[in-house]
Amino acid sequence: MNKYLISPLLLTLFLQGCGGSSSSTPPKPPEPVEYNFSLTSQLTNDCGVSSAFTDVELLLQDETWQTIKVYQPNENGEFSFITNDEFINYTLVAQDQQGSEAQGLNVVSFYQASSATPAYYQAQFDD
């Protein structure tokens, strides 16, 4: 008879011990991850010699393609900025000329590009 009385008592103790713990400190929000986006813009002449191309700008855009910020390359034709977004939308706007054709603009957009992967732009411009 005693063993029937002990079993419900032990069961009650085990159930009370399995309850959730109450913590007075809320969980810490995750640290934001920063991505260093880089893009190198270059021009290669007919002899295969590459040089920095700086007649280009980068338009960082949101998910609706609204411009967030405009970047200019440094003297080495490099863009670099830090973002919290793993994937970004951006557009490159560069001067463009091939052969004897009139000079114009080369506009290229990139959708959901990885911010952690270095990018390259090969310019098409004849002096």
N, CA, C and O atoms as a MOPAC input file, in Angstrom:
PM7 MOZYME 1SCF
protein

 N      0.80900 1    -1.18600 1     0.00000 1
 C      0.00000 1     0.00000 1     0.00000 1
 C      0.85800 1     1.25800 1     0.00000 1
 O      0.47400 1     2.26500 1    -0.59400 1
 N      1.98900 1     1.21500 1     0.64300 1
 C      2.87000 1     2.37500 1     0.69800 1
 C      3.48900 1     2.70000 1    -0.65800 1
 O      3.72500 1     3.86700 1    -0.97100 1
 N      3.75000 1     1.67400 1    -1.45900 1
 C      4.37400 1     1.96600 1    -2.73800 1
 C      3.42400 1     2.70600 1    -3.68100 1
 O      3.89800 1     3.43100 1    -4.55500 1
 N      2.11200 1     2.55400 1    -3.54200 1
 C      1.16700 1     3.30800 1    -4.34900 1
 C      1.10900 1     4.76100 1    -3.91600 1
 O      0.82000 1     5.64000 1    -4.72900 1
 N      1.37300 1     5.01700 1    -2.67400 1
 C      1.36500 1     6.37900 1    -2.14800 1
 C      2.64900 1     7.10900 1    -2.52600 1
 O      2.62600 1     8.31800 1    -2.75600 1
 N      3.73600 1     6.40900 1    -2.59000 1
 C      5.02500 1     7.02400 1    -2.90800 1
 C      5.10900 1     7.38600 1    -4.39300 1
 O      5.67000 1     8.42900 1    -4.72800 1
 N      4.58500 1     6.58300 1    -5.26600 1
 C      4.67800 1     6.83800 1    -6.70200 1
 C      4.05100 1     8.16500 1    -7.11500 1
 O      4.70700 1     8.92000 1    -7.83300 1
 N      2.80600 1     8.50700 1    -6.70600 1
 C      2.26000 1     9.81600 1    -7.08200 1
 C      3.05700 1    10.97000 1    -6.46900 1
 O      3.16800 1    12.03400 1    -7.07800 1
 N      3.60300 1    10.77300 1    -5.29200 1
 C      4.39500 1    11.81300 1    -4.65300 1
 C      5.67700 1    12.06900 1    -5.44900 1
 O      6.04200 1    13.22300 1    -5.67000 1
 N      6.35900 1    11.01400 1    -5.87700 1
 C      7.56900 1    11.16600 1    -6.68100 1
 C      7.25300 1    11.78000 1    -8.04100 1
 O      8.01100 1    12.60800 1    -8.54500 1
 N      6.14200 1    11.37500 1    -8.62500 1
 C      5.73000 1    11.92400 1    -9.92100 1
 C      5.48900 1    13.42100 1    -9.81000 1
 O      5.86900 1    14.17100 1   -10.70900 1
 N      4.86800 1    13.87000 1    -8.72900 1
 C      4.62000 1    15.29100 1    -8.51300 1
 C      5.93400 1    16.05200 1    -8.37100 1
 O      6.05800 1    17.15100 1    -8.91100 1
 N      6.90500 1    15.50800 1    -7.67000 1
 C      8.20500 1    16.16600 1    -7.50500 1
 C      8.93900 1    16.27900 1    -8.83500 1
 O      9.53800 1    17.31500 1    -9.12200 1
 N      8.90100 1    15.23500 1    -9.64600 1
 C      9.57000 1    15.27100 1   -10.93800 1
 C      8.93100 1    16.29600 1   -11.86900 1
 O      9.64000 1    17.00300 1   -12.58600 1
 N      7.62400 1    16.38700 1   -11.86900 1
 C      6.93400 1    17.35300 1   -12.72100 1
 C      7.24500 1    18.78800 1   -12.31100 1
 O      7.38100 1    19.65900 1   -13.17000 1
 N      7.35700 1    19.04100 1   -11.02300 1
 C      7.70500 1    20.37900 1   -10.56400 1
 C      9.13100 1    20.73300 1   -10.95200 1
 O      9.42000 1    21.89200 1   -11.24800 1
 N     10.01500 1    19.76700 1   -10.95500 1
 C     11.40700 1    20.00100 1   -11.30500 1
 C     11.61200 1    20.25400 1   -12.78600 1
 O     12.65500 1    20.79000 1   -13.16200 1
 N     10.66700 1    19.89500 1   -13.64600 1
 C     10.81700 1    20.06500 1   -15.08800 1
 C     10.28500 1    21.40700 1   -15.58100 1
 O     10.33900 1    21.67700 1   -16.78100 1
 N      9.78400 1    22.23800 1   -14.70900 1
 C      9.24700 1    23.52900 1   -15.11900 1
 C     10.32900 1    24.43200 1   -15.67700 1
 O     11.51900 1    24.19000 1   -15.47100 1
 N      9.91800 1    25.46600 1   -16.37800 1
 C     10.86900 1    26.40900 1   -16.95100 1
 C     11.52400 1    27.24400 1   -15.87300 1
 O     10.93700 1    27.51900 1   -14.82600 1
 N     12.72200 1    27.62900 1   -16.14600 1
 C     13.42700 1    28.47900 1   -15.18900 1
 C     13.13500 1    29.93300 1   -15.50400 1
 O     12.96300 1    30.30600 1   -16.66500 1
 N     13.08100 1    30.73500 1   -14.48200 1
 C     12.85100 1    32.15300 1   -14.71600 1
 C     14.18300 1    32.87000 1   -14.56900 1
 O     14.89400 1    32.70100 1   -13.57900 1
 N     14.50000 1    33.66300 1   -15.56500 1
 C     15.75700 1    34.39100 1   -15.57600 1
 C     15.44800 1    35.87300 1   -15.50800 1
 O     14.54800 1    36.35800 1   -16.19300 1
 N     16.18000 1    36.58100 1   -14.69600 1
 C     15.91700 1    38.01300 1   -14.55300 1
 C     16.54700 1    38.82700 1   -15.67000 1
 O     16.18000 1    39.98800 1   -15.85100 1
 N     17.49200 1    38.25600 1   -16.43300 1
 C     18.11600 1    38.99400 1   -17.52800 1
 C     17.58400 1    38.47600 1   -18.85700 1
 O     17.56900 1    37.26900 1   -19.09600 1
 N     17.14900 1    39.38600 1   -19.71700 1
 C     16.65400 1    38.95000 1   -21.03100 1
 C     17.83000 1    38.46900 1   -21.88400 1
 O     18.96800 1    38.88500 1   -21.66600 1
 N     17.55800 1    37.60100 1   -22.84400 1
 C     18.64700 1    37.12600 1   -23.70400 1
 C     19.24100 1    38.28600 1   -24.51000 1
 O     18.52900 1    39.20800 1   -24.90700 1
 N     20.53900 1    38.22400 1   -24.74100 1
 C     21.22300 1    39.27400 1   -25.49900 1
 C     20.85300 1    39.16300 1   -26.97200 1
 O     20.81300 1    38.06300 1   -27.52200 1
 N     20.58200 1    40.29800 1   -27.61400 1
 C     20.32700 1    40.24200 1   -29.05200 1
 C     21.62000 1    39.88000 1   -29.77700 1
 O     22.70900 1    40.21500 1   -29.30900 1
 N     21.50800 1    39.21200 1   -30.89400 1
 C     22.72900 1    38.83100 1   -31.61400 1
 C     23.48500 1    40.07300 1   -32.09400 1
 O     22.88600 1    41.08300 1   -32.46200 1
 N     24.80200 1    39.96800 1   -32.07800 1
 C     25.64000 1    41.06300 1   -32.55700 1
 C     25.43500 1    41.20000 1   -34.06400 1
 O     25.37900 1    40.19500 1   -34.77200 1
 N     25.32300 1    42.44500 1   -34.56400 1
 C     25.17400 1    42.59700 1   -36.01500 1
 C     26.45900 1    42.16100 1   -36.72000 1
 O     27.56600 1    42.44100 1   -36.26100 1
 N     26.28700 1    41.48400 1   -37.82100 1
 C     27.42800 1    41.02900 1   -38.60600 1
 C     27.76300 1    42.11800 1   -39.60600 1
 O     26.87500 1    42.66800 1   -40.25700 1
 N     29.04200 1    42.42800 1   -39.72600 1
 C     29.47200 1    43.43800 1   -40.69400 1
 C     30.16700 1    42.74700 1   -41.85800 1
 O     30.97400 1    41.83600 1   -41.67100 1
 N     29.83900 1    43.20000 1   -43.05800 1
 C     30.44000 1    42.68100 1   -44.27800 1
 C     31.20800 1    43.81700 1   -44.94200 1
 O     30.70500 1    44.93500 1   -45.05300 1
 N     32.42600 1    43.52400 1   -45.38000 1
 C     33.24700 1    44.51900 1   -46.05600 1
 C     33.14200 1    44.26900 1   -47.55300 1
 O     33.80100 1    43.38100 1   -48.09400 1
 N     32.31200 1    45.05800 1   -48.21000 1
 C     32.13300 1    44.91700 1   -49.65400 1
 C     33.27200 1    45.63100 1   -50.37200 1
 O     33.65600 1    46.73900 1   -49.99800 1
 N     33.80700 1    44.98700 1   -51.40600 1
 C     34.83900 1    45.62700 1   -52.21600 1
 C     34.60500 1    45.30700 1   -53.68300 1
 O     34.17800 1    44.20900 1   -54.04100 1
 N     34.89700 1    46.29500 1   -54.52300 1
 C     34.77200 1    46.13800 1   -55.96400 1
 C     35.96100 1    46.84900 1   -56.59400 1
 O     36.26400 1    47.98900 1   -56.24200 1
 N     36.63200 1    46.18400 1   -57.52000 1
 C     37.75700 1    46.76300 1   -58.23400 1
 C     37.34200 1    47.01500 1   -59.66900 1
 O     36.83200 1    46.12500 1   -60.35000 1
 N     37.56700 1    48.24200 1   -60.11800 1
 C     37.23100 1    48.64500 1   -61.47400 1
 C     38.53100 1    48.85800 1   -62.24400 1
 O     39.40000 1    49.62100 1   -61.82300 1
 N     38.64700 1    48.17100 1   -63.38000 1
 C     39.87800 1    48.31800 1   -64.14700 1
 C     39.60600 1    48.38700 1   -65.63900 1
 O     38.53700 1    48.01600 1   -66.12200 1
 N     40.60500 1    48.87200 1   -66.34400 1
 C     40.56300 1    49.00800 1   -67.79100 1
 C     41.77300 1    48.27500 1   -68.33700 1
 O     42.88600 1    48.47400 1   -67.85100 1
 N     41.57500 1    47.43000 1   -69.33700 1
 C     42.67800 1    46.70700 1   -69.95300 1
 C     42.83400 1    47.19600 1   -71.38600 1
 O     41.88300 1    47.18700 1   -72.16900 1
 N     44.06300 1    47.62600 1   -71.71900 1
 C     44.28800 1    48.13400 1   -73.08100 1
 C     44.49600 1    46.98100 1   -74.05900 1
 O     44.45300 1    45.81300 1   -73.67200 1
 N     44.72700 1    47.32400 1   -75.35100 1
 C     44.88700 1    46.30400 1   -76.39300 1
 C     46.11200 1    45.42000 1   -76.17800 1
 O     46.17600 1    44.30700 1   -76.70100 1
 N     47.07500 1    45.90600 1   -75.41800 1
 C     48.28600 1    45.12100 1   -75.13700 1
 C     48.10700 1    44.21600 1   -73.91900 1
 O     49.02400 1    43.47700 1   -73.56300 1
 N     46.94100 1    44.26200 1   -73.27700 1
 C     46.67700 1    43.42800 1   -72.12200 1
 C     47.12600 1    44.02600 1   -70.79900 1
 O     47.13300 1    43.34300 1   -69.77500 1
 N     47.50200 1    45.31000 1   -70.81800 1
 C     47.94700 1    45.97800 1   -69.59400 1
 C     46.73100 1    46.58100 1   -68.89200 1
 O     45.97200 1    47.34300 1   -69.49100 1
 N     46.55400 1    46.23100 1   -67.61600 1
 C     45.41800 1    46.73200 1   -66.83300 1
 C     45.81600 1    47.97200 1   -66.04700 1
 O     46.94900 1    48.10500 1   -65.58600 1
 N     44.85800 1    48.87100 1   -65.90800 1
 C     45.05400 1    50.05600 1   -65.08200 1
 C     43.74400 1    50.36100 1   -64.36600 1
 O     42.68300 1    49.85600 1   -64.73400 1
 N     43.83900 1    51.19000 1   -63.34400 1
 C     42.64500 1    51.56100 1   -62.57800 1
 C     41.69300 1    52.35600 1   -63.45800 1
 O     42.12100 1    53.18200 1   -64.26400 1
 N     40.40300 1    52.10200 1   -63.30000 1
 C     39.37200 1    52.84800 1   -64.02400 1
 C     38.53300 1    53.59100 1   -62.99600 1
 O     37.90100 1    52.97200 1   -62.14000 1
 N     38.52700 1    54.90500 1   -63.08000 1
 C     37.84200 1    55.71400 1   -62.06800 1
 C     36.64600 1    56.48700 1   -62.60600 1
 O     36.00200 1    57.21300 1   -61.84900 1
 N     36.32700 1    56.35100 1   -63.89700 1
 C     35.16100 1    57.03800 1   -64.46200 1
 C     33.90400 1    56.19500 1   -64.26400 1
 O     33.18500 1    55.88300 1   -65.21400 1
 N     33.66200 1    55.83900 1   -63.01000 1
 C     32.54300 1    54.97200 1   -62.66000 1
 C     32.06100 1    55.35000 1   -61.26300 1
 O     32.84600 1    55.81300 1   -60.43500 1
 N     30.77800 1    55.15400 1   -61.00400 1
 C     30.25800 1    55.32500 1   -59.65200 1
 C     29.36700 1    54.14900 1   -59.31000 1
 O     28.79000 1    53.50800 1   -60.18800 1
 N     29.26500 1    53.87800 1   -58.02200 1
 C     28.47400 1    52.76100 1   -57.52000 1
 C     27.29600 1    53.31500 1   -56.74400 1
 O     27.47400 1    54.10500 1   -55.81700 1
 N     26.09300 1    52.90400 1   -57.11900 1
 C     24.87000 1    53.30200 1   -56.42200 1
 C     24.39400 1    52.12600 1   -55.58600 1
 O     23.92900 1    51.12300 1   -56.12900 1
 N     24.50700 1    52.24200 1   -54.27200 1
 C     23.99100 1    51.21800 1   -53.36600 1
 C     22.48700 1    51.42400 1   -53.26400 1
 O     22.02900 1    52.54300 1   -53.03100 1
 N     21.70500 1    50.34200 1   -53.43800 1
 C     20.25500 1    50.46300 1   -53.50600 1
 C     19.56600 1    49.49700 1   -52.55200 1
 O     20.11000 1    48.45600 1   -52.18700 1
 N     18.34800 1    49.87600 1   -52.15800 1
 C     17.57100 1    49.01500 1   -51.26300 1
 C     16.78600 1    47.98900 1   -52.07500 1
 O     16.98500 1    47.86600 1   -53.28300 1
 N     15.88700 1    47.24800 1   -51.40600 1
 C     15.13600 1    46.18000 1   -52.08200 1
 C     14.16100 1    46.69400 1   -53.13000 1
 O     13.70500 1    45.92200 1   -53.97400 1
 N     13.83100 1    47.99200 1   -53.09400 1
 C     12.95100 1    48.57500 1   -54.12200 1
 C     13.74100 1    49.38600 1   -55.14800 1
 O     13.15900 1    50.12500 1   -55.94100 1
 N     15.05600 1    49.24800 1   -55.13000 1
 C     15.98900 1    49.90400 1   -56.05200 1
 C     16.09100 1    51.40900 1   -55.85200 1
 O     16.52800 1    52.12500 1   -56.75300 1
 N     15.69300 1    51.89300 1   -54.68800 1
 C     15.90800 1    53.29400 1   -54.35100 1
 C     17.36300 1    53.45200 1   -53.91400 1
 O     17.89100 1    52.61300 1   -53.18300 1
 N     18.00600 1    54.52300 1   -54.36100 1
 C     19.41200 1    54.74500 1   -54.03600 1
 C     19.56500 1    55.11700 1   -52.56900 1
 O     18.92500 1    56.04700 1   -52.07900 1
 N     20.42600 1    54.37400 1   -51.87600 1
 C     20.73500 1    54.63100 1   -50.47300 1
 C     21.94200 1    55.55700 1   -50.37900 1
 O     21.94400 1    56.52900 1   -49.62300 1
 N     22.97700 1    55.23100 1   -51.16900 1
 C     24.21000 1    56.00600 1   -51.12400 1
 C     24.95400 1    55.83300 1   -52.44300 1
 O     24.85500 1    54.79500 1   -53.09800 1
 N     25.70600 1    56.87600 1   -52.82000 1
 C     26.51800 1    56.84300 1   -54.03300 1
 C     27.98900 1    56.84600 1   -53.62400 1
 O     28.41000 1    57.65600 1   -52.79900 1
 N     28.76500 1    55.93300 1   -54.20900 1
 C     30.18600 1    55.81000 1   -53.88900 1
 C     31.02700 1    56.11600 1   -55.12300 1
 O     30.63700 1    55.80900 1   -56.25000 1
 N     32.18400 1    56.72600 1   -54.89000 1
 C     33.17900 1    56.98200 1   -55.92300 1
 C     34.38100 1    56.08100 1   -55.64300 1
 O     34.67100 1    55.79200 1   -54.48200 1
 N     35.08400 1    55.63100 1   -56.68300 1
 C     36.25300 1    54.78800 1   -56.43500 1
 C     37.44000 1    55.63100 1   -55.96900 1
 O     37.48400 1    56.84000 1   -56.19500 1
 N     38.39500 1    54.97900 1   -55.31800 1
 C     39.63100 1    55.67800 1   -54.97700 1
 C     40.51500 1    55.73200 1   -56.22700 1
 O     40.09600 1    55.29500 1   -57.29900 1
 N     41.71800 1    56.25800 1   -56.09800 1
 C     42.60800 1    56.41600 1   -57.25600 1
 C     43.04300 1    55.08300 1   -57.86200 1
 O     43.55400 1    55.05500 1   -58.98200 1
 N     42.84900 1    53.99100 1   -57.14600 1
 C     43.17200 1    52.65600 1   -57.65400 1
 C     41.97100 1    51.96800 1   -58.29500 1
 O     42.04700 1    50.79700 1   -58.66500 1
 N     40.85700 1    52.70000 1   -58.42700 1
 C     39.65000 1    52.13400 1   -59.02000 1
 C     38.91500 1    51.19100 1   -58.08900 1
 O     38.15900 1    50.33200 1   -58.54300 1
 N     39.12800 1    51.34200 1   -56.78400 1
 C     38.52400 1    50.43000 1   -55.81400 1
 C     37.41800 1    51.10800 1   -55.00800 1
 O     37.55700 1    52.24500 1   -54.55700 1
 N     36.32700 1    50.38200 1   -54.84300 1
 C     35.23800 1    50.77600 1   -53.95600 1
 C     35.33200 1    49.88100 1   -52.73000 1
 O     35.65900 1    48.69900 1   -52.84000 1
 N     35.04900 1    50.44000 1   -51.57400 1
 C     35.03200 1    49.62500 1   -50.36500 1
 C     34.12800 1    50.29400 1   -49.34200 1
 O     34.24200 1    51.49300 1   -49.08600 1
 N     33.23000 1    49.50700 1   -48.76100 1
 C     32.38400 1    50.00800 1   -47.69000 1
 C     31.91500 1    48.84300 1   -46.83600 1
 O     31.94800 1    47.68600 1   -47.25600 1
 N     31.47900 1    49.17500 1   -45.63300 1
 C     30.99400 1    48.16900 1   -44.68100 1
 C     29.47200 1    48.23200 1   -44.64200 1
 O     28.87800 1    49.31000 1   -44.60100 1
 N     28.85800 1    47.05800 1   -44.65500 1
 C     27.40700 1    46.96600 1   -44.59600 1
 C     26.99900 1    45.85700 1   -43.63700 1
 O     27.76400 1    44.92300 1   -43.39800 1
 N     25.80400 1    45.95800 1   -43.09200 1
 C     25.25300 1    44.90600 1   -42.24100 1
 C     24.43100 1    43.90500 1   -43.05000 1
 O     23.95000 1    42.90700 1   -42.51200 1
 N     24.27400 1    44.17600 1   -44.34000 1
 C     23.48300 1    43.30600 1   -45.21100 1
 C     24.36600 1    42.27400 1   -45.89300 1
 O     25.37000 1    42.61700 1   -46.51700 1
 N     23.98600 1    41.01000 1   -45.76900 1
 C     24.76200 1    39.94300 1   -46.40700 1
 C     24.64800 1    40.01700 1   -47.92300 1
 O     25.59600 1    39.68600 1   -48.63500 1
 N     23.49700 1    40.44800 1   -48.41800 1
 C     23.26800 1    40.57700 1   -49.85100 1
 C     22.80400 1    42.00000 1   -50.14200 1
 O     21.98200 1    42.55500 1   -49.41300 1
 N     23.33700 1    42.58600 1   -51.21000 1
 C     23.01400 1    43.97400 1   -51.54300 1
 C     22.61900 1    44.09500 1   -53.01500 1
 O     22.94900 1    43.24300 1   -53.84100 1
 N     21.91000 1    45.17000 1   -53.31100 1
 C     21.60400 1    45.55400 1   -54.68400 1
 C     22.44100 1    46.79500 1   -54.99500 1
 O     22.49900 1    47.73100 1   -54.19900 1
 N     23.08200 1    46.78900 1   -56.15400 1
 C     23.83200 1    47.97100 1   -56.54100 1
 C     23.88100 1    48.09300 1   -58.05600 1
 O     23.68800 1    47.12300 1   -58.79000 1
 N     24.14600 1    49.32300 1   -58.50000 1
 C     24.26300 1    49.61600 1   -59.91900 1
 C     25.56600 1    50.35800 1   -60.15000 1
 O     25.91700 1    51.26700 1   -59.39800 1
 N     26.27900 1    49.96400 1   -61.19700 1
 C     27.47100 1    50.67000 1   -61.62500 1
 C     27.11600 1    51.52000 1   -62.83500 1
 O     26.47800 1    51.04700 1   -63.77500 1
 N     27.53600 1    52.77700 1   -62.80100 1
 C     27.32300 1    53.68900 1   -63.91500 1
 C     28.70800 1    54.16100 1   -64.34500 1
 O     29.39600 1    54.85800 1   -63.59800 1
 N     29.11500 1    53.77400 1   -65.56500 1
 C     30.46800 1    54.06300 1   -66.03300 1
 C     30.43800 1    54.68500 1   -67.41600 1
 O     29.52700 1    54.43500 1   -68.20500 1
 N     31.45700 1    55.50600 1   -67.70300 1
 C     31.62600 1    56.00000 1   -69.06000 1
 C     31.99900 1    54.81900 1   -69.92700 1
 O     32.68600 1    53.89900 1   -69.48300 1
 N     31.54100 1    54.84900 1   -71.16700 1
 C     31.71400 1    53.70200 1   -72.04800 1
 C     32.00200 1    54.19200 1   -73.45700 1
 O     31.35700 1    55.12200 1   -73.94100 1
 N     32.97500 1    53.56600 1   -74.11500 1
 C     33.25100 1    53.84500 1   -75.52200 1
 C     33.95800 1    52.64600 1   -76.10700 1
 O     34.90400 1    52.12600 1   -75.51700 1
 N     33.50300 1    52.20500 1   -77.26500 1
 C     34.15300 1    51.10300 1   -77.95500 1
 C     34.41600 1    51.51200 1   -79.39500 1
 O     33.49500 1    51.86800 1   -80.13100 1
 N     35.67100 1    51.45800 1   -79.78300 1
 C     36.02500 1    51.81000 1   -81.15300 1
 C     35.66900 1    53.24800 1   -81.45400 1
 O     35.93100 1    54.14600 1   -80.65400 1
 N     35.06600 1    53.46300 1   -82.61800 1
 C     34.72500 1    54.82500 1   -83.03400 1
 C     33.30500 1    55.22900 1   -82.64700 1
 O     32.84200 1    56.30800 1   -83.01500 1
 N     32.61100 1    54.36100 1   -81.90100 1
 C     31.24900 1    54.69000 1   -81.48100 1
 C     31.25900 1    55.86600 1   -80.51500 1
 O     32.26100 1    56.12500 1   -79.84900 1
 N     30.15100 1    56.56800 1   -80.44400 1
 C     30.03400 1    57.71900 1   -79.54600 1
 C     30.14700 1    57.27200 1   -78.09400 1
 O     29.75800 1    56.16400 1   -77.72600 1
 N     30.68400 1    58.15700 1   -77.29900 1
 C     30.81700 1    57.87000 1   -75.87200 1
 C     29.43700 1    57.86500 1   -75.23400 1
 O     28.57300 1    58.66800 1   -75.58600 1
 N     29.24100 1    56.95600 1   -74.29600 1
 C     27.95900 1    56.86400 1   -73.60500 1
 C     28.16100 1    56.36700 1   -72.19300 1
 O     29.23600 1    56.52500 1   -71.61600 1
 N     27.13500 1    55.77000 1   -71.64300 1
 C     27.19700 1    55.22300 1   -70.29900 1
 C     26.93300 1    53.72500 1   -70.34000 1
 O     26.08400 1    53.24800 1   -71.09300 1
 N     27.66200 1    53.00600 1   -69.53000 1
 C     27.41900 1    51.58700 1   -69.34000 1
 C     26.79000 1    51.45700 1   -67.95200 1
 O     27.43500 1    51.76500 1   -66.95000 1
 N     25.54300 1    51.00600 1   -67.88700 1
 C     24.81200 1    50.88000 1   -66.62500 1
 C     24.52800 1    49.40100 1   -66.39400 1
 O     23.84300 1    48.75000 1   -67.18200 1
 N     25.07400 1    48.88400 1   -65.28900 1
 C     24.92600 1    47.46700 1   -64.96600 1
 C     24.44600 1    47.34900 1   -63.53000 1
 O     25.04900 1    47.92000 1   -62.62200 1
 N     23.35400 1    46.60400 1   -63.31800 1
 C     22.80800 1    46.42000 1   -61.97400 1
 C     23.02600 1    44.99100 1   -61.50000 1
 O     23.03100 1    44.04500 1   -62.28900 1
 N     23.20700 1    44.86100 1   -60.18600 1
 C     23.42100 1    43.55900 1   -59.56700 1
 C     22.40100 1    43.38300 1   -58.45100 1
 O     22.27900 1    44.22800 1   -57.56400 1
 N     21.67500 1    42.27900 1   -58.50900 1
 C     20.60500 1    41.97500 1   -57.56000 1
 C     21.08500 1    40.93700 1   -56.56000 1
 O     21.56300 1    39.87100 1   -56.94900 1
 N     20.96000 1    41.24300 1   -55.26600 1
 C     21.29600 1    40.32900 1   -54.17700 1
 C     22.71600 1    39.77100 1   -54.31600 1
 O     22.94100 1    38.56800 1   -54.18700 1
 N     23.66500 1    40.67100 1   -54.58200 1
 C     25.07200 1    40.27900 1   -54.66600 1
 C     25.60300 1    40.03600 1   -53.25500 1
 O     25.22000 1    40.73100 1   -52.31400 1
 N     26.47600 1    39.06100 1   -53.11600 1
 C     27.05700 1    38.75500 1   -51.81700 1
 C     28.00600 1    39.86300 1   -51.39100 1
 O     28.92700 1    40.21900 1   -52.12600 1
 N     27.77800 1    40.40600 1   -50.20500 1
 C     28.62400 1    41.48400 1   -49.69100 1
 C     30.00700 1    40.98800 1   -49.30300 1
 O     30.95000 1    41.77700 1   -49.23200 1
 N     30.13700 1    39.71200 1   -49.05600 1
 C     31.40900 1    39.15300 1   -48.59700 1
 C     32.31800 1    38.72200 1   -49.74400 1
 O     33.47100 1    38.36200 1   -49.50800 1
 N     31.82400 1    38.75000 1   -50.97700 1
 C     32.60100 1    38.30900 1   -52.13000 1
 C     33.14200 1    39.51400 1   -52.88800 1
 O     32.35900 1    40.36500 1   -53.30900 1
 N     34.45800 1    39.61200 1   -53.07600 1
 C     35.01300 1    40.73500 1   -53.84500 1
 C     34.47300 1    40.71700 1   -55.27700 1
 O     34.32800 1    39.65400 1   -55.88100 1
 N     34.17900 1    41.90000 1   -55.81000 1
 C     33.62600 1    42.01700 1   -57.15800 1
 C     34.60500 1    42.77200 1   -58.05600 1
 O     35.47400 1    43.49700 1   -57.57300 1
 N     34.44900 1    42.59000 1   -59.37700 1
 C     35.32600 1    43.23600 1   -60.36200 1
 C     34.47800 1    43.81300 1   -61.47600 1
 O     33.45800 1    43.24600 1   -61.86900 1
 N     34.92200 1    44.94800 1   -61.97300 1
 C     34.26800 1    45.56900 1   -63.13500 1
 C     35.33800 1    45.82500 1   -64.18000 1
 O     36.34600 1    46.47400 1   -63.90000 1
 N     35.11700 1    45.31100 1   -65.39300 1
 C     36.04200 1    45.53000 1   -66.49500 1
 C     35.44600 1    46.61300 1   -67.39500 1
 O     34.42600 1    46.39200 1   -68.04700 1
 N     36.08700 1    47.77900 1   -67.42500 1
 C     35.59800 1    48.90600 1   -68.20200 1
 C     35.82600 1    48.69400 1   -69.69700 1
 O     36.72400 1    47.96100 1   -70.11100 1
 N     34.98200 1    49.35800 1   -70.49400 1
 C     35.10800 1    49.32900 1   -71.93900 1
 C     35.21300 1    50.76700 1   -72.40200 1
 O     34.20700 1    51.44700 1   -72.60200 1
 N     36.44800 1    51.22200 1   -72.57000 1
 C     36.65700 1    52.62600 1   -72.89300 1
 C     37.92800 1    52.76900 1   -73.69700 1
 O     38.98700 1    52.30400 1   -73.27500 1
 N     37.83700 1    53.41100 1   -74.86300 1
 C     39.01200 1    53.69000 1   -75.69100 1
 C     39.35500 1    55.15600 1   -75.57000 1
 O     38.48900 1    56.01400 1   -75.74300 1
 N     40.62400 1    55.45800 1   -75.27100 1
 C     41.05600 1    56.85200 1   -75.22600 1
 C     41.22900 1    57.39100 1   -76.63900 1
 O     41.59100 1    58.55400 1   -76.81600 1

